[in-house]
Coordinates of C-alpha atoms in Angstrom, one line a residue:
M1 CA 0.0 0.0 0.0
W2 CA 1.4 3.4 -0.9
P3 CA 1.8 6.0 1.9
P4 CA -0.2 9.2 1.8
G5 CA 1.7 12.3 1.0
S6 CA 4.3 10.8 -1.5
E7 CA 4.5 12.0 -5.0
D8 CA 3.2 8.7 -6.4
S9 CA 0.6 8.1 -3.8
Y10 CA -2.8 6.7 -4.8
S11 CA -4.0 5.7 -1.4
A12 CA -5.3 9.1 -0.4
N13 CA -8.5 7.8 -1.9
V14 CA -10.0 4.9 0.2
D15 CA -11.0 2.9 -2.8
Y16 CA -7.5 3.1 -4.3
G17 CA -6.0 1.9 -1.0
K18 CA -8.2 -1.1 -1.0
S19 CA -7.3 -2.1 -4.5
V20 CA -3.5 -2.5 -3.8
V21 CA -2.4 -6.2 -4.5
N22 CA 0.9 -7.9 -3.5
I23 CA 2.1 -9.6 -6.7
L24 CA 4.9 -11.3 -4.7
P25 CA 5.1 -12.1 -1.0
S26 CA 7.8 -10.1 0.9
V27 CA 11.1 -11.9 0.4
E28 CA 14.6 -11.5 1.8
M29 CA 17.5 -11.4 -0.7
L30 CA 21.0 -10.1 -1.1
V31 CA 21.3 -6.8 -3.0
S32 CA 24.6 -5.4 -4.3
F33 CA 25.1 -1.7 -3.5
N34 CA 27.9 -0.6 -5.8
G35 CA 29.2 2.6 -7.4
D36 CA 31.3 0.6 -9.8
M37 CA 31.5 -3.1 -10.4
T38 CA 35.0 -3.6 -8.9
R39 CA 34.0 -2.7 -5.3
S40 CA 30.5 -4.0 -4.5
S41 CA 29.0 -4.8 -1.1
K42 CA 26.1 -7.2 -0.7
R43 CA 23.5 -6.4 1.9
S44 CA 20.5 -8.4 3.1
C45 CA 17.3 -6.6 2.1
L46 CA 13.6 -7.1 2.2
L47 CA 11.7 -6.7 -1.1
Y48 CA 8.0 -5.8 -1.4
A49 CA 6.3 -5.9 -4.9
E50 CA 2.8 -4.3 -5.2
R51 CA 0.5 -3.3 -8.0
M52 CA -2.9 -1.6 -8.3
D53 CA -5.9 -3.5 -9.8
F54 CA -7.5 -1.0 -12.1
K55 CA -4.5 1.2 -12.9
E56 CA -1.3 0.5 -14.8
L57 CA 0.9 1.0 -11.7
L58 CA 3.7 -1.1 -10.2
Q59 CA 5.9 -0.3 -7.2
L60 CA 9.0 -2.2 -5.9
R61 CA 10.1 -1.3 -2.3
L62 CA 13.5 -2.3 -1.0
T63 CA 14.6 -1.9 2.6
E64 CA 17.7 -2.9 4.4
K65 CA 17.2 -5.6 6.9
S66 CA 19.7 -4.2 9.4
D67 CA 18.4 -0.6 9.1
Q68 CA 14.7 -0.2 8.2
R69 CA 15.3 3.6 7.8
R70 CA 17.1 3.0 4.5
M71 CA 14.3 2.5 1.9
Y72 CA 14.5 2.6 -1.9
I73 CA 11.3 2.9 -4.0
T74 CA 10.8 2.2 -7.7
T75 CA 7.4 3.3 -9.2
V76 CA 6.4 2.5 -12.8
D77 CA 3.2 4.0 -14.1
S78 CA 1.9 4.2 -17.7
A79 CA 4.0 7.3 -18.6
S80 CA 7.3 6.0 -17.1
F81 CA 6.6 2.6 -18.7
Q82 CA 6.5 4.3 -22.2
D83 CA 9.9 5.9 -21.4
L84 CA 11.3 2.5 -20.4
K85 CA 10.0 0.9 -23.6
Q86 CA 11.8 3.6 -25.6
D87 CA 15.1 3.6 -23.6
Q88 CA 15.5 -0.1 -23.2
S89 CA 13.6 -1.4 -26.3
L90 CA 10.9 -3.3 -24.5
N91 CA 8.3 -5.0 -26.7
V92 CA 5.7 -6.1 -24.1
S93 CA 2.5 -4.8 -22.7
F94 CA 2.2 -3.5 -19.1
S95 CA 0.7 -6.8 -17.8
G96 CA 3.5 -8.7 -19.6
F97 CA 6.0 -6.3 -18.1
I98 CA 4.7 -7.1 -14.6
D99 CA 4.9 -10.9 -15.3
N100 CA 8.5 -10.5 -16.5
V101 CA 9.4 -8.5 -13.3
V102 CA 7.9 -11.2 -11.1
R103 CA 9.8 -13.9 -13.0
M104 CA 13.1 -12.0 -12.7
L105 CA 12.5 -11.5 -8.9
K106 CA 11.9 -15.2 -8.5
D107 CA 15.2 -15.9 -10.5
C108 CA 17.0 -13.4 -8.1
Q109 CA 15.5 -15.3 -5.2
S110 CA 16.8 -18.7 -6.6
G111 CA 20.2 -17.3 -7.4
K112 CA 20.0 -17.2 -11.3
L113 CA 20.1 -13.4 -11.3
E114 CA 21.3 -10.7 -9.0
L115 CA 19.9 -7.3 -7.9
H116 CA 22.2 -4.4 -8.1
L117 CA 21.5 -0.9 -6.8
T118 CA 23.8 1.5 -8.6
A119 CA 24.1 5.2 -8.1
R120 CA 23.0 7.4 -11.0
D121 CA 25.4 9.8 -12.7
Q122 CA 24.5 13.2 -11.4
N123 CA 25.9 14.9 -14.5
L124 CA 23.5 13.0 -16.8
S125 CA 20.4 13.4 -14.6
S126 CA 18.3 16.5 -15.2
G127 CA 17.2 18.9 -12.5
R128 CA 13.6 17.8 -12.5
E129 CA 14.3 14.1 -11.9
V130 CA 14.3 12.8 -8.3
H131 CA 15.6 9.3 -9.1
D132 CA 19.2 9.0 -7.9
Y133 CA 19.6 5.2 -8.3
Y134 CA 19.1 2.4 -10.8
L135 CA 17.6 -1.0 -9.7
Q136 CA 19.2 -3.5 -12.2
F137 CA 18.5 -7.2 -12.8
V138 CA 22.0 -8.5 -13.6
E139 CA 23.1 -11.9 -14.9
I140 CA 26.7 -12.6 -13.8
R141 CA 28.9 -13.9 -16.6
S142 CA 32.6 -14.7 -16.8
F143 CA 33.5 -12.0 -19.4
K144 CA 30.9 -9.3 -19.0
N145 CA 27.7 -9.1 -16.9
L146 CA 24.4 -8.8 -18.7
V147 CA 21.8 -6.3 -17.5
H148 CA 18.3 -7.6 -18.2
L149 CA 16.3 -4.6 -16.9
S150 CA 17.2 -1.3 -15.3
L151 CA 14.5 0.6 -13.4
P152 CA 14.8 4.1 -12.0
C153 CA 14.9 4.2 -8.2
R154 CA 15.0 6.8 -5.5
S155 CA 15.6 7.0 -1.7
A156 CA 12.3 7.1 0.2
P157 CA 11.6 10.3 2.2
L158 CA 11.3 10.2 6.0
N159 CA 7.4 10.4 6.0
T160 CA 7.2 7.3 3.7
V161 CA 9.6 5.3 5.8
L162 CA 7.6 6.3 9.0
F163 CA 4.4 5.3 7.2
Y164 CA 5.6 1.8 6.4
I165 CA 7.1 1.3 9.9
N166 CA 3.8 2.3 11.5
S167 CA 1.9 -0.1 9.3
M168 CA 4.3 -2.9 10.4
L169 CA 3.8 -1.9 14.0
D170 CA 0.0 -1.9 13.6
A171 CA 0.2 -5.4 12.2
S172 CA 2.3 -6.6 15.1
H173 CA 0.0 -4.9 17.6
K174 CA -3.0 -6.7 16.0
K175 CA -1.2 -10.1 16.3
Q176 CA -0.4 -9.3 19.9
Y177 CA -4.0 -8.4 20.6
I178 CA -5.3 -11.6 19.1
L179 CA -2.8 -13.6 21.2
E180 CA -3.9 -11.8 24.4
Q181 CA -7.6 -12.5 23.5
S182 CA -6.8 -16.2 23.1
M183 CA -4.9 -16.3 26.4
Q184 CA -7.8 -14.6 28.1
Q185 CA -10.2 -17.2 26.6
M186 CA -8.0 -20.0 27.7
Q187 CA -7.8 -18.5 31.2
A188 CA -11.6 -18.3 31.3
E189 CA -11.9 -21.9 30.2
I190 CA -9.4 -23.0 33.0
N191 CA -11.4 -21.0 35.5
A192 CA -14.6 -22.6 34.4
Q193 CA -13.0 -26.1 34.7
R194 CA -11.9 -25.1 38.2
V195 CA -15.4 -24.0 39.2
Q196 CA -16.8 -27.2 37.8
T197 CA -14.4 -29.4 39.8
E198 CA -15.2 -27.5 43.0
R199 CA -18.9 -27.9 42.3
L200 CA -18.4 -31.6 41.7
S201 CA -16.4 -32.0 44.9
T202 CA -19.1 -30.3 46.9
E203 CA -21.8 -32.5 45.3
N204 CA -19.6 -35.6 46.0
K205 CA -19.3 -34.5 49.6
N206 CA -23.1 -34.0 49.9
L207 CA -23.7 -37.4 48.3
R208 CA -21.3 -39.1 50.7
E209 CA -23.0 -37.5 53.7
A210 CA -26.5 -38.4 52.4
L211 CA -25.3 -42.0 51.7
T212 CA -23.9 -42.4 55.3
E213 CA -27.1 -41.0 56.7
N214 CA -29.3 -43.3 54.6
T215 CA -27.2 -46.3 55.6
R216 CA -27.3 -45.4 59.2
I217 CA -31.1 -45.0 59.1
L218 CA -31.6 -48.3 57.2
E219 CA -29.3 -50.2 59.7
E220 CA -31.3 -48.8 62.6
K221 CA -34.6 -49.7 60.9
H222 CA -33.5 -53.2 60.0
A223 CA -32.1 -53.8 63.5
A224 CA -35.4 -52.7 65.0
E225 CA -37.4 -55.0 62.7
V226 CA -35.1 -58.0 63.4
H227 CA -35.4 -57.3 67.1
Q228 CA -39.2 -57.3 66.8
Y229 CA -39.2 -60.5 64.9
Q230 CA -37.0 -62.2 67.4
E231 CA -39.3 -61.1 70.2
K232 CA -42.3 -62.5 68.3
L233 CA -40.5 -65.8 67.7
A234 CA -39.6 -66.1 71.4
K235 CA -43.2 -65.5 72.4
I236 CA -44.5 -68.1 69.9
N237 CA -41.9 -70.7 71.1
E238 CA -43.0 -70.1 74.7
Q239 CA -46.7 -70.5 73.8
R240 CA -45.9 -73.7 71.8
S241 CA -43.9 -75.2 74.7
N242 CA -46.7 -74.4 77.1
E243 CA -49.3 -76.0 74.9
L244 CA -47.2 -79.1 74.4
E245 CA -46.7 -79.4 78.1
R246 CA -50.4 -79.0 78.7
N247 CA -51.2 -81.6 76.1
R248 CA -48.9 -84.1 77.6
R249 CA -50.5 -83.6 81.0
A250 CA -53.9 -84.0 79.5
I251 CA -52.9 -87.2 77.7
S252 CA -51.5 -88.7 80.9
G253 CA -54.7 -87.9 82.7
F254 CA -56.7 -89.5 79.8
Q255 CA -54.6 -92.6 80.1
A256 CA -55.2 -92.9 83.8
Q257 CA -58.9 -92.4 83.2
L258 CA -58.9 -95.1 80.4
D259 CA -57.2 -97.4 82.9
K260 CA -59.8 -96.7 85.4
A261 CA -62.5 -97.0 82.7
S262 CA -61.3 -100.4 81.7
L263 CA -61.8 -101.5 85.2
E264 CA -65.1 -99.7 85.6
K265 CA -66.6 -100.0 82.1
A266 CA -70.1 -100.0 83.1
E267 CA -69.7 -97.2 85.5
L268 CA -67.7 -94.9 83.4
K269 CA -69.3 -95.2 79.9
S270 CA -70.6 -91.7 80.2
A271 CA -67.2 -90.5 81.4
Q272 CA -65.6 -92.3 78.4
E273 CA -67.9 -90.5 75.9
Q274 CA -66.9 -87.2 77.5
A275 CA -63.3 -88.2 77.3
E276 CA -63.6 -89.0 73.6
K277 CA -65.2 -85.7 73.0
R278 CA -62.3 -84.0 74.8
C279 CA -59.9 -86.0 72.7
Q280 CA -61.5 -84.7 69.5
T281 CA -61.3 -81.2 70.8
L282 CA -57.6 -81.7 71.6
S283 CA -56.9 -83.2 68.2
E284 CA -58.5 -80.1 66.6
E285 CA -56.4 -77.9 68.8
L286 CA -53.3 -79.9 67.7
S287 CA -54.1 -79.5 64.1
C288 CA -54.6 -75.7 64.6
C289 CA -51.2 -75.6 66.4
K290 CA -49.6 -77.5 63.5
A291 CA -51.0 -75.0 61.0
R292 CA -49.8 -72.1 63.1
V293 CA -46.3 -73.6 63.3
C294 CA -46.3 -73.9 59.5
T295 CA -47.2 -70.2 59.1
L296 CA -44.5 -69.3 61.6
K297 CA -41.9 -71.2 59.6
E298 CA -43.0 -69.4 56.4
Q299 CA -42.7 -66.1 58.1
N300 CA -39.2 -67.0 59.4
D301 CA -38.1 -67.9 55.8
K302 CA -39.4 -64.6 54.6
L303 CA -37.4 -62.8 57.3
H304 CA -34.2 -64.6 56.3
G305 CA -34.8 -63.6 52.6
D306 CA -35.3 -60.0 53.6
V307 CA -32.1 -60.0 55.7
A308 CA -30.2 -61.4 52.6
N309 CA -31.6 -58.7 50.4
V310 CA -30.6 -56.0 52.9
R311 CA -27.1 -57.3 53.0
K312 CA -26.9 -57.3 49.2
Q313 CA -28.0 -53.6 49.1
E314 CA -25.4 -52.8 51.7
R315 CA -22.7 -54.4 49.6
K316 CA -23.8 -52.4 46.5
L317 CA -23.8 -49.2 48.5
E318 CA -20.2 -50.0 49.7
Y319 CA -19.1 -50.6 46.1
K320 CA -20.6 -47.3 45.0
I321 CA -18.9 -45.5 47.9
E322 CA -15.5 -46.9 46.9
D323 CA -16.0 -45.9 43.2
L324 CA -16.9 -42.3 44.3
K325 CA -13.8 -42.2 46.6
Q326 CA -11.5 -43.3 43.7
H327 CA -13.1 -40.7 41.3
T328 CA -12.6 -37.9 43.8
A329 CA -9.0 -38.9 44.3
E330 CA -8.4 -38.8 40.6
L331 CA -10.0 -35.4 40.3
Q332 CA -7.8 -34.0 43.1
E333 CA -4.7 -35.4 41.4
H334 CA -5.6 -33.8 38.1
I335 CA -6.3 -30.5 39.7
Q336 CA -2.9 -30.6 41.6
K337 CA -1.0 -31.5 38.4
G338 CA -2.8 -28.7 36.5
N339 CA -1.9 -26.1 39.2
K340 CA 1.8 -27.2 39.2
E341 CA 2.1 -27.1 35.4
K342 CA 0.5 -23.7 35.4
A343 CA 3.0 -22.3 37.9
N344 CA 5.9 -23.8 35.9
I345 CA 4.6 -22.3 32.7
A346 CA 4.3 -18.9 34.3
A347 CA 7.8 -19.0 35.7
E348 CA 9.2 -20.1 32.3
L349 CA 7.3 -17.3 30.5
E350 CA 8.7 -14.7 33.0
A351 CA 12.3 -15.9 32.4
E352 CA 11.9 -15.9 28.6
K353 CA 10.6 -12.4 28.7
K354 CA 13.6 -11.2 30.6
I355 CA 16.0 -12.9 28.1
L356 CA 14.2 -11.4 25.1
H357 CA 14.4 -7.9 26.7
T358 CA 18.2 -8.2 27.2
K359 CA 18.6 -9.4 23.6
R360 CA 16.5 -6.6 22.2
Q361 CA 18.6 -4.0 24.1
A362 CA 21.8 -5.6 22.6
L363 CA 20.4 -5.4 19.1
E364 CA 19.4 -1.7 19.6
M365 CA 23.0 -0.9 20.7
A366 CA 24.4 -2.8 17.7
S367 CA 22.2 -0.9 15.2
E368 CA 23.3 2.4 16.7
E369 CA 27.0 1.4 16.3
I370 CA 26.3 0.4 12.6
S371 CA 24.6 3.8 11.9
K372 CA 27.6 5.6 13.4
A373 CA 30.0 3.5 11.3
N374 CA 28.0 4.3 8.2
Q375 CA 28.3 8.0 8.9
I376 CA 32.0 7.8 9.4
I377 CA 32.3 5.9 6.0
V378 CA 30.3 8.6 4.2
K379 CA 32.5 11.4 5.6
Q380 CA 35.7 9.5 4.7
S381 CA 34.4 8.8 1.2
Q382 CA 33.7 12.5 0.7
E383 CA 37.2 13.3 1.8
L384 CA 38.6 10.7 -0.6
L385 CA 36.7 12.3 -3.5
N386 CA 38.1 15.8 -2.5
H387 CA 41.7 14.4 -2.4
K388 CA 41.3 12.7 -5.8
K389 CA 40.1 16.0 -7.3
T390 CA 43.1 17.9 -5.9
I391 CA 45.4 15.2 -7.3
A392 CA 43.8 15.4 -10.8
W393 CA 44.1 19.2 -10.8
R394 CA 47.8 19.1 -9.9
T395 CA 48.9 16.4 -12.5
E396 CA 50.1 19.2 -14.9
V397 CA 52.7 20.4 -12.4
A398 CA 53.6 17.0 -11.0
L399 CA 57.3 17.5 -11.2
Q400 CA 57.2 20.6 -9.0
Q401 CA 54.9 19.0 -6.4
E402 CA 56.2 15.4 -6.1
K403 CA 56.8 15.8 -2.4
A404 CA 53.3 17.1 -1.8
V405 CA 51.8 14.2 -3.9
Q406 CA 53.8 11.7 -2.0
A407 CA 52.5 13.1 1.3
K408 CA 48.9 13.0 -0.1
E409 CA 49.3 9.4 -1.3
S410 CA 50.5 8.4 2.2
L411 CA 47.4 10.1 3.7
L412 CA 45.2 8.4 1.1
S413 CA 46.7 5.0 1.9
L414 CA 46.1 5.6 5.6
R415 CA 42.5 6.6 4.9
E416 CA 42.0 3.6 2.7
N417 CA 43.3 1.4 5.5
E418 CA 41.0 3.0 7.9
L419 CA 38.1 2.5 5.5
R420 CA 39.0 -1.2 5.1
E421 CA 39.0 -1.7 8.8
A422 CA 35.7 0.1 9.2
R423 CA 34.2 -2.0 6.4
I424 CA 35.5 -5.2 8.0
T425 CA 33.9 -4.3 11.4
I426 CA 30.6 -3.4 9.6
E427 CA 30.6 -6.7 7.8
K428 CA 31.2 -8.5 11.0
L429 CA 28.3 -6.6 12.6
R430 CA 26.1 -7.4 9.7
E431 CA 26.9 -11.1 9.9
E432 CA 26.3 -11.2 13.6
I433 CA 23.0 -9.3 13.7
P434 CA 21.1 -11.6 11.2
Q435 CA 22.4 -14.6 13.2
Q436 CA 21.1 -13.1 16.4
L437 CA 17.8 -12.2 14.8
Q438 CA 17.5 -15.8 13.4
S439 CA 18.3 -17.3 16.8
M440 CA 15.7 -15.0 18.4
R441 CA 13.1 -16.1 15.8
K442 CA 13.9 -19.7 16.4
F443 CA 13.8 -19.2 20.1
A444 CA 10.4 -17.5 19.9
Q445 CA 9.0 -20.2 17.6
G446 CA 10.3 -22.9 20.0
L447 CA 8.6 -21.1 22.9
E448 CA 5.3 -20.8 20.9
Q449 CA 5.4 -24.5 20.0
K450 CA 6.3 -25.5 23.6
Y451 CA 3.5 -23.5 25.2
S452 CA 0.9 -24.5 22.6
K453 CA 1.8 -28.2 23.3
Q454 CA 1.5 -27.6 27.0
I455 CA -1.8 -25.8 26.6
L456 CA -3.2 -28.7 24.5
I457 CA -2.0 -31.2 27.1
L458 CA -3.7 -29.2 29.8
K459 CA -6.9 -29.1 27.8
E460 CA -6.8 -32.8 27.3
R461 CA -6.1 -33.5 30.9
L462 CA -9.0 -31.2 32.0
A463 CA -11.3 -32.9 29.5
I464 CA -10.5 -36.5 30.8
P465 CA -12.4 -36.2 34.2
T466 CA -15.6 -35.0 32.4
G467 CA -15.5 -38.2 30.2
K468 CA -15.2 -40.4 33.3
E469 CA -18.2 -38.6 34.9
N470 CA -20.2 -39.4 31.8
R471 CA -19.3 -43.0 32.0
R472 CA -20.3 -43.1 35.7

């Protein structure tokens, strides 16, 4: 997207800003910054390629990875495309030109071509033009390099650089906001799980208390019933023994009376008839007693069956109590493990934040040193140009000023040595900074993977007790 306020800005209109399309994702590649082909320095840069849907407009944006403030912009519209066709003999349409640019960028990414950013000759450039560089797609050959395409390029002004840096910061803030929302959602889920476990523990406690109360009441009730039945059986047994004793005495009396009746038949016929009647009544009473004894036996068998059923119910209740105890123990273990893992994760997060803060401070210091070294190089290069001009002016009187030239050459050699040392230090810093950035990225990715795995494990562990409850 083009920044508002630049000379080739089309995003001041909201509709134009929405129609900007990335023709190639942002890639990192090496770009040669050279004034001449003998002394070239390759720098790691980020390239952005964009176009507008309904306009013939293409923009390539190149920024140094080590210093985002250095930005170079190439803008090709319909008018500049016609100039390029005339200057470089291009025989394609604007859409074909965009396809060829995308293909050449991919070749640069794969290593077939190289990107060179060369300074434009100030003597040849007119006063109206603001392009001070050429962005060239170069094919490296053994004898002579082949330039496939040369596009005019310019250094981005400060407001453009600030616009793109602000857009990158907005994108990073949005990502951070999304991550914070996901963390809050996960924290809410964990709190809900914790509330559910507490509710289940209270329900379990209430059920256990109700179960103990019910068992106590049932035991008391069954004990009272058994005691009543035992008392009834004791009374029935006493009545039976009394009746048997009474019947025995009656039989012995009858036997004595029969003995006396056999002796006194004639006298005791009436008494014998009465005795027979009494025997009949006694036999009826015996049959009644037998029936009553049978009913008592049946009642006793029923009582034994009831007692067995009660014991079975007590065993079932004991089994259920043991299952509930095991389930509550498992829930408590899961809760303790979750709390420990949460504390460990929080401690690791705090430590990683401190390490990242220290690394970020070190990178900021290194970038400041690089900017200072770049300023020193620019000053020394300007001084070298001035010395070369003075040497060129004094070549006509070289015999008279040999001593002065020798002194200047010694100064130039010293300055060149200083420049070489400064370039070596800058190259070392440029090699170290991408390595540190890569290590920080790998470290952040490892942290993200680690914490995402731990969060998934916590979710699975918190989901396991709910599945067991459904099975219960």
